[in-house]
mmCIF file of C-alpha atoms in Angstrom:
data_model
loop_
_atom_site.group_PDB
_atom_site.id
_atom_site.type_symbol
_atom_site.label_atom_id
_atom_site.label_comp_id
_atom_site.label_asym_id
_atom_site.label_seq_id
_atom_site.Cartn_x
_atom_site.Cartn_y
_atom_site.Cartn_z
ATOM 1 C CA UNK Y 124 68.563 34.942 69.772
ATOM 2 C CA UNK Y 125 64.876 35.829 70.734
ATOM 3 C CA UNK Y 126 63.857 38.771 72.605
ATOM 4 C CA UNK Y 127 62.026 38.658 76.033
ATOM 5 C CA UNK Y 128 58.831 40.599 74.031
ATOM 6 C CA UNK Y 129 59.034 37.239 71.563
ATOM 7 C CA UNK Y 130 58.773 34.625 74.728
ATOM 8 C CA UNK Y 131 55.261 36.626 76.065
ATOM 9 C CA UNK Y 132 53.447 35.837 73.177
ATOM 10 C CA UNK Y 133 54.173 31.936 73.258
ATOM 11 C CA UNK Y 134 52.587 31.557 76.938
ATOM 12 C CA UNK Y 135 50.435 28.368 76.294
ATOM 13 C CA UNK Y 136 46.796 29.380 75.857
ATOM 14 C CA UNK Y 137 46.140 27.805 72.684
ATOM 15 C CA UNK Y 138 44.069 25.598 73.778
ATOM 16 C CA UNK Y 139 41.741 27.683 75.773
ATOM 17 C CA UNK Y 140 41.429 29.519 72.285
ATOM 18 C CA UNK Y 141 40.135 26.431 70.738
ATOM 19 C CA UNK Y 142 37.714 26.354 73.834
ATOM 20 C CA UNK Y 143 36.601 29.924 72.641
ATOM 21 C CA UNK Y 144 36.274 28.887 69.403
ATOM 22 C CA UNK Y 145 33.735 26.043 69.624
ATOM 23 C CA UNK Y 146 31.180 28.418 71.980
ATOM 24 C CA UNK Y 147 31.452 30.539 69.303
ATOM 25 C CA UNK Y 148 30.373 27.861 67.036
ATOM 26 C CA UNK Y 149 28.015 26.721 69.637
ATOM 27 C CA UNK Y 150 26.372 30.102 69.897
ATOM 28 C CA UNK Y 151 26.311 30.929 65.624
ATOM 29 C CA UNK Y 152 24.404 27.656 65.421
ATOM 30 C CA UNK Y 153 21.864 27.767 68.207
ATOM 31 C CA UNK Y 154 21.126 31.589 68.080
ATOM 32 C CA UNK Y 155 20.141 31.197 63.917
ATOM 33 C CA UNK Y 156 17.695 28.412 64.663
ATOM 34 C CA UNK Y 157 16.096 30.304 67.275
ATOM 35 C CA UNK Y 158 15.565 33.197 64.986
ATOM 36 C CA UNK Y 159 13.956 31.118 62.027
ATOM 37 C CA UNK Y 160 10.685 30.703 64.492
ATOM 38 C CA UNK Y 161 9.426 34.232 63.430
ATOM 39 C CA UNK Y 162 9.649 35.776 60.985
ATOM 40 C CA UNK Y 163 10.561 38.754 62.016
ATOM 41 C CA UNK Y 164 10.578 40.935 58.999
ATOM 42 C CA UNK Y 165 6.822 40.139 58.453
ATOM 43 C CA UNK Y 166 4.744 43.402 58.965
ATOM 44 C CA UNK Y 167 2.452 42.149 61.415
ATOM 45 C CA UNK Y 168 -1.114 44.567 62.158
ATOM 46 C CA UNK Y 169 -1.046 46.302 65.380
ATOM 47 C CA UNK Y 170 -2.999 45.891 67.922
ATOM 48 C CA UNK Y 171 -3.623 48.818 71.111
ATOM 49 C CA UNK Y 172 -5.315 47.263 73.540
ATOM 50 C CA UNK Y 173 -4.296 43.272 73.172
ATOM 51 C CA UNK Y 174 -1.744 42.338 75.984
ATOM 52 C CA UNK Y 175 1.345 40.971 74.664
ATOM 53 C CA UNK Y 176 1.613 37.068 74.667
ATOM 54 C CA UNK Y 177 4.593 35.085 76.028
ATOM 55 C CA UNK Y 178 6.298 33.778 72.809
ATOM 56 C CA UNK Y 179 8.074 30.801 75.293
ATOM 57 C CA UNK Y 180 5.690 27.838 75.716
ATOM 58 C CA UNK Y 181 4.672 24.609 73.822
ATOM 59 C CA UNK Y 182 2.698 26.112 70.371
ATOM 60 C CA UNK Y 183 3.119 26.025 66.499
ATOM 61 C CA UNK Y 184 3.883 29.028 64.937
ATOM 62 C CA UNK Y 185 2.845 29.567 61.282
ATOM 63 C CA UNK Y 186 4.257 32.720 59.525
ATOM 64 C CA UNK Y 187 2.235 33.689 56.610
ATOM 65 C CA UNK Y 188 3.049 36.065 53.814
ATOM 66 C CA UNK Y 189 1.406 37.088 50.398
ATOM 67 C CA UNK Y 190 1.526 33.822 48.281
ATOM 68 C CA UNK Y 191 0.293 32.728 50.405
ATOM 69 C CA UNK Y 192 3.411 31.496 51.697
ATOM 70 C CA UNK Y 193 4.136 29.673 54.515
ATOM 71 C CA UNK Y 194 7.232 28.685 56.826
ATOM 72 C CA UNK Y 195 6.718 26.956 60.225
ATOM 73 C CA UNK Y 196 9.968 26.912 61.976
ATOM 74 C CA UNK Y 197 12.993 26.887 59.401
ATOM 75 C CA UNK Y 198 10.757 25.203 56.776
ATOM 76 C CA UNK Y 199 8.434 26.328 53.625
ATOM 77 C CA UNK Y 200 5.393 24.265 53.759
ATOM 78 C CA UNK Y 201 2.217 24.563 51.246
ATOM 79 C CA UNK Y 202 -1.145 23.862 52.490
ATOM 80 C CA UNK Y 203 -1.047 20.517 51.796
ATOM 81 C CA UNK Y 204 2.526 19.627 53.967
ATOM 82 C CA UNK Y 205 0.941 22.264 56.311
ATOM 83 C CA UNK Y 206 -2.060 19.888 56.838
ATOM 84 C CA UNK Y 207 -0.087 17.134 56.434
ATOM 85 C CA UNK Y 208 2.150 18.207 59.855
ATOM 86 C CA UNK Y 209 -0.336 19.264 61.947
ATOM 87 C CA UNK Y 210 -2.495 15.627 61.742
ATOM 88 C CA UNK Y 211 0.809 14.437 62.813
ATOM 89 C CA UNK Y 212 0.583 16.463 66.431
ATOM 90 C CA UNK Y 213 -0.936 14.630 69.236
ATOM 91 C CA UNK Y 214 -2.654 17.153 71.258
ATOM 92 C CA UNK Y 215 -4.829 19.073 69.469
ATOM 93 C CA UNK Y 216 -5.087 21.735 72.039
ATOM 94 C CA UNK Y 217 -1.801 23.106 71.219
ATOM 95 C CA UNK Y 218 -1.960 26.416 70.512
ATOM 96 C CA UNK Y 219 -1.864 27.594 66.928
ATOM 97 C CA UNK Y 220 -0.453 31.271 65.901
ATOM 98 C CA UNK Y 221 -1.172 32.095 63.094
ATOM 99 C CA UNK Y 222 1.256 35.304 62.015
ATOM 100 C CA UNK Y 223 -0.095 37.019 58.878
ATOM 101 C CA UNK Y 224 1.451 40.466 57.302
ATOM 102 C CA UNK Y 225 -1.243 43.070 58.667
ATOM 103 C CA UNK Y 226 -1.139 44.023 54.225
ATOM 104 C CA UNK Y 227 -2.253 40.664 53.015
ATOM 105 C CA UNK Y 228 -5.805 39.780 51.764
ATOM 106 C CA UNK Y 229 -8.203 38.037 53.893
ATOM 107 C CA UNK Y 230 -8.671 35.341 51.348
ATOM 108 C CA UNK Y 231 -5.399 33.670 51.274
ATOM 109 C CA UNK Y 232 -5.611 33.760 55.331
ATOM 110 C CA UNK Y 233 -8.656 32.166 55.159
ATOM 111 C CA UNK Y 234 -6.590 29.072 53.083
ATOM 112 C CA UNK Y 235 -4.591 28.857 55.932
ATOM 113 C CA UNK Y 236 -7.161 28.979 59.081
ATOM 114 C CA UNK Y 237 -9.098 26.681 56.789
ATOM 115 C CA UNK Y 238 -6.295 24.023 56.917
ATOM 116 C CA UNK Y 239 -5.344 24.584 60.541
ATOM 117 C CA UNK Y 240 -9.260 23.691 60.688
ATOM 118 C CA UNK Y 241 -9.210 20.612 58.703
ATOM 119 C CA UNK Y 242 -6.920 19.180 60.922
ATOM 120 C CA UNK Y 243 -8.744 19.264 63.697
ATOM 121 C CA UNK Y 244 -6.467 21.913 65.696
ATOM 122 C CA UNK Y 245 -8.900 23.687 68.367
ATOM 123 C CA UNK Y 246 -7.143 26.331 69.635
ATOM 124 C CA UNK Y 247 -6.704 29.340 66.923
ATOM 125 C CA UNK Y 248 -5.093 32.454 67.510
ATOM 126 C CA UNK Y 249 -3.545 35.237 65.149
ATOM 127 C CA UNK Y 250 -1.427 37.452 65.792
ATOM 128 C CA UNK Y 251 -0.713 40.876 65.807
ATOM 129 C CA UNK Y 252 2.105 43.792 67.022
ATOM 130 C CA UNK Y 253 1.579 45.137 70.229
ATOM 131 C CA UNK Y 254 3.869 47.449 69.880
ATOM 132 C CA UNK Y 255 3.153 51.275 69.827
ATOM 133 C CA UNK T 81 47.051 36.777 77.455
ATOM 134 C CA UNK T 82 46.416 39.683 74.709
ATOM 135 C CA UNK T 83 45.153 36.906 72.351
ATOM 136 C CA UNK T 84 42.621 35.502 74.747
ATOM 137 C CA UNK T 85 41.367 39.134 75.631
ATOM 138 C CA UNK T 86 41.242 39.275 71.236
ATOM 139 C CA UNK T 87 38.935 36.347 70.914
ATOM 140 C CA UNK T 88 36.921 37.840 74.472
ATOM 141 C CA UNK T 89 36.299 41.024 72.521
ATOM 142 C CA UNK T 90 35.723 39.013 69.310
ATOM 143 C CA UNK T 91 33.090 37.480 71.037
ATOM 144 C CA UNK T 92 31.349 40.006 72.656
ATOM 145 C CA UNK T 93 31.000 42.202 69.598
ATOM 146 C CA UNK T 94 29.723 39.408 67.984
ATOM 147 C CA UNK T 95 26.507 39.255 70.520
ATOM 148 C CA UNK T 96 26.646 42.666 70.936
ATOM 149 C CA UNK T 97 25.691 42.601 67.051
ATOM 150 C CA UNK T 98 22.971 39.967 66.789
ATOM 151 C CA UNK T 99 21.406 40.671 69.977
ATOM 152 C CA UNK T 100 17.629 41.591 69.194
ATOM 153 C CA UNK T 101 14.667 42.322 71.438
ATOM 154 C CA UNK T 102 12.265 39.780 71.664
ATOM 155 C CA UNK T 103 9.016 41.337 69.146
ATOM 156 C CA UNK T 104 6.247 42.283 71.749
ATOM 157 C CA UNK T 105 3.490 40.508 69.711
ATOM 158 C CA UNK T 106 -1.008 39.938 70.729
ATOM 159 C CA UNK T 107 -2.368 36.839 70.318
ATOM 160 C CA UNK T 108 -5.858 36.647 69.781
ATOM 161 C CA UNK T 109 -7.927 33.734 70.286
ATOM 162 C CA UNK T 110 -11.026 33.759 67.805
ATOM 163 C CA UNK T 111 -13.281 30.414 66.986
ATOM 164 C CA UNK T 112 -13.320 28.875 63.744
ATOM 165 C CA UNK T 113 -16.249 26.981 62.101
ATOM 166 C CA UNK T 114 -15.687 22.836 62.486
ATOM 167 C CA UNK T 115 -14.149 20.906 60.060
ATOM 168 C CA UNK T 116 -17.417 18.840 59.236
ATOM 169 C CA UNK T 117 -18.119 19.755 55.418
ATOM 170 C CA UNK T 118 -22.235 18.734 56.423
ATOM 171 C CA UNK T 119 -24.032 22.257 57.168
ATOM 172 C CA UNK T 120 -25.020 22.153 60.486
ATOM 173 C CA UNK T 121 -27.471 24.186 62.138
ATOM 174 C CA UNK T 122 -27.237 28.071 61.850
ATOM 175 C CA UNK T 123 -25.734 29.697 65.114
ATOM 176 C CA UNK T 124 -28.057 31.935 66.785
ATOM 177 C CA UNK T 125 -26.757 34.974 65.473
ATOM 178 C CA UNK T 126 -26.546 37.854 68.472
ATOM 179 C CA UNK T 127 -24.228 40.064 66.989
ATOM 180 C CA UNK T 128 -23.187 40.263 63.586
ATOM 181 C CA UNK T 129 -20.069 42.169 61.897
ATOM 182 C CA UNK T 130 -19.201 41.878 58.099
ATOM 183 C CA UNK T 131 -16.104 43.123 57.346
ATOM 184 C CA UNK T 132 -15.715 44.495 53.570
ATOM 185 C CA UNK T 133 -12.246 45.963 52.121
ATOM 186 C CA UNK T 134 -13.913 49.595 52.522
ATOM 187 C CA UNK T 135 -16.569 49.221 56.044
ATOM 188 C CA UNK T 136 -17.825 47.524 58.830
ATOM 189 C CA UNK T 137 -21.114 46.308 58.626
ATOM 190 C CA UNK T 138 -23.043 45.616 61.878
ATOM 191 C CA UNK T 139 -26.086 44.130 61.748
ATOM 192 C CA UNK T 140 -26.980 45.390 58.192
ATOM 193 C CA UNK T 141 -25.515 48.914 58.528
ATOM 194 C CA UNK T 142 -22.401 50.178 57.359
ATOM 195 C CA UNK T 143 -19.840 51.769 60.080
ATOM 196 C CA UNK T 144 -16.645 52.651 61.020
ATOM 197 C CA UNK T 145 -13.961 50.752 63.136
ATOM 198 C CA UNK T 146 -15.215 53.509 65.893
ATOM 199 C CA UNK T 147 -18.632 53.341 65.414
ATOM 200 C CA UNK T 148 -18.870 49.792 65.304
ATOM 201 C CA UNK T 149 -17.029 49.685 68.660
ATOM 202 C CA UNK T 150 -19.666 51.590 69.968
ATOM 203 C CA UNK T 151 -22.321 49.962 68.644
ATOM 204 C CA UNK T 152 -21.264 47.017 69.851
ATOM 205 C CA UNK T 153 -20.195 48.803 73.431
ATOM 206 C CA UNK T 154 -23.578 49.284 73.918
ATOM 207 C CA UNK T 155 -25.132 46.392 72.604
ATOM 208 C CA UNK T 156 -23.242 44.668 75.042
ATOM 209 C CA UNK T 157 -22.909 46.478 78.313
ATOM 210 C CA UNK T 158 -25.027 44.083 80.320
ATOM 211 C CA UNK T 159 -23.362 40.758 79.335
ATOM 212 C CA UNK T 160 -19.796 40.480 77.768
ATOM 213 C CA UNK T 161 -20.135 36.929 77.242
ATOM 214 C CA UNK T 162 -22.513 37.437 74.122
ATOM 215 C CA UNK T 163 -21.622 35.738 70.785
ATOM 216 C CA UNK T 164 -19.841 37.898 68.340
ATOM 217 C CA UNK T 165 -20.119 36.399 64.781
ATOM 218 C CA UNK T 166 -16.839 38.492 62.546
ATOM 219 C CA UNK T 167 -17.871 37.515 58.941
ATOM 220 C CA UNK T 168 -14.943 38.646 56.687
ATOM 221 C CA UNK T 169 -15.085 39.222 53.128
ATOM 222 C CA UNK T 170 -12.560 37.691 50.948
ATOM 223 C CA UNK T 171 -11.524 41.086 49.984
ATOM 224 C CA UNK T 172 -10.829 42.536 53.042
ATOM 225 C CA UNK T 173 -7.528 42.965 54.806
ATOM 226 C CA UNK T 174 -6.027 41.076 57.488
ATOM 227 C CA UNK T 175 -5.490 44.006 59.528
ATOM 228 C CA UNK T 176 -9.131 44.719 59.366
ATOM 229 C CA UNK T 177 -9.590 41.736 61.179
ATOM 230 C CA UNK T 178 -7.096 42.549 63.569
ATOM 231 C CA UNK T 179 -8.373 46.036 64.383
ATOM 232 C CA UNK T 180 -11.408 44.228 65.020
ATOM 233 C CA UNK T 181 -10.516 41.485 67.068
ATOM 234 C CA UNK T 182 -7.978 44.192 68.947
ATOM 235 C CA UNK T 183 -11.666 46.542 69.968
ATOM 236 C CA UNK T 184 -13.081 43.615 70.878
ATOM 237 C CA UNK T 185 -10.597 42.603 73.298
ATOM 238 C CA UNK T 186 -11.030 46.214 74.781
ATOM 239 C CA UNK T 187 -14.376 45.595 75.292
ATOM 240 C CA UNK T 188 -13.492 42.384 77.153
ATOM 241 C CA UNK T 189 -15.708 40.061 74.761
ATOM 242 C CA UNK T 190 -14.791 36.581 74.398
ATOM 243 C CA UNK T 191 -16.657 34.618 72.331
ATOM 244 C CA UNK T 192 -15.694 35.685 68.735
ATOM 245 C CA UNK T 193 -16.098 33.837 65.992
ATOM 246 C CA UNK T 194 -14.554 34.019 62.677
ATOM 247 C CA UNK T 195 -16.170 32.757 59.505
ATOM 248 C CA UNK T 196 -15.101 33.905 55.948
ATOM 249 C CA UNK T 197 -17.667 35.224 53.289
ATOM 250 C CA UNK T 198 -17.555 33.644 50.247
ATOM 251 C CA UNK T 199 -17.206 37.145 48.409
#
């Protein structure tokens, strides 16, 4: 015989868990891409009297580190693939950030504005913290 | 219902957890030389800042980060819109450049162009 404690667990919401189940999936899928855009543990120079950009809007984002190494959205490109993707864009007014680590030596950002150059991309701009 | 109110919880730890600010970051627009591998003709050169891994060099003389800003404070005062040529040395840092480009934009100047030593 079952107890009255027994029946209140079985009240049907089962599947209004499985409802709850795939936002969560929804959201762990969605929220990681949106991360991989920056890089956020690259140590990026600071800057006092820049105003801080709007990171929403239409633009390619190149994260840099010491390699040099580079990842544009979720992927590792070398110069070549870099060059490669960016003859591929259409307008080439679209902004370009470039984020290099504030440490790194000029030289291997100058590989990288060099490519961004070569293929024919106008509008340059690098990146920095603005945070104090 | 205690279930639901489980998964609720579950869920709200969970963004609690991964939620991060949005990085306040600068973006700073600076020219770079065009793709054409033919030498054209030589800018005329206004102002000119070498940046080294130790100094600034403006206009032949060695400086600081402050005294170049000054320098080129006063250089400037009558017309913002003058041409600033940033030559950096292979050597040098990328936050050099940033420091730079950062004074420059307190200064209000505009036109700054970026060209890389080949040293």
């Amino acid at each position: 015989m079952r107890k009255a404690s027994d029946l209140e667990i079985e009240t049907p919401i089962t599947s209004m868990i499985d409802i709850v189940f795939l936002l969560i999936i929804f959201f762990v899928v969605t929220s990681t891409i949106q991360k991989e855009a920056i890089d956020r543990d690259l140590q990026l120079a600071k800057s006092h009297y820049t105003d801080p950009a709007n990171l929403e809007g239409s633009k390619v984002i190149i994260n840099v580190r010491a390699g040099p190494s580079i990842t544009v959205g979720m992927q590792r490109l070398d110069l070549h693939n870099l060059k490669v993707m960016l003859r591929k864009l259409k307008n080439k007014e679209t902004p370009i950030v470039i984020r290099a680590a504030g440490g790194m030596t000029y030289s291997e950002v100058d590989l990288v504005m060099a490519a961004v150059g070569e293929s024919g991309m106008t509008r340059i701009r690098l990146a920095a913290s603005a945070e104090n | 219902m205690s279930a639901m109110i489980d998964i609720v919880f579950l869920l709200l730890v969970y963004f609690i957890l991964t939620f991060k600010i949005e990085p306040l970051e600068a973006h700073m627009t600076v020219n770079l030389p065009s793709p054409s591998t033919v030498p054209g003709q030589p800018p005329p050169v206004l102002l000119e800042v070498k940046i080294l891994p130790d100094r600034y060099v403006l206009n032949g003389v060695g400086l600081t980060l402050d005294t170049v800003e000054r320098t080129i404070d006063d250089l400037t005062r009558d017309d913002r819109s003058q041409t600033l040529i940033i030559k950096v040395g292979l050597n040098a840092k990328q936050h050099q450049l940033i420091s730079l480009l950062d004074r420059c934009e307190k200064l209000d100047l505009e036109n700054l162009n970026v060209l890389t030593l080949k040293y």
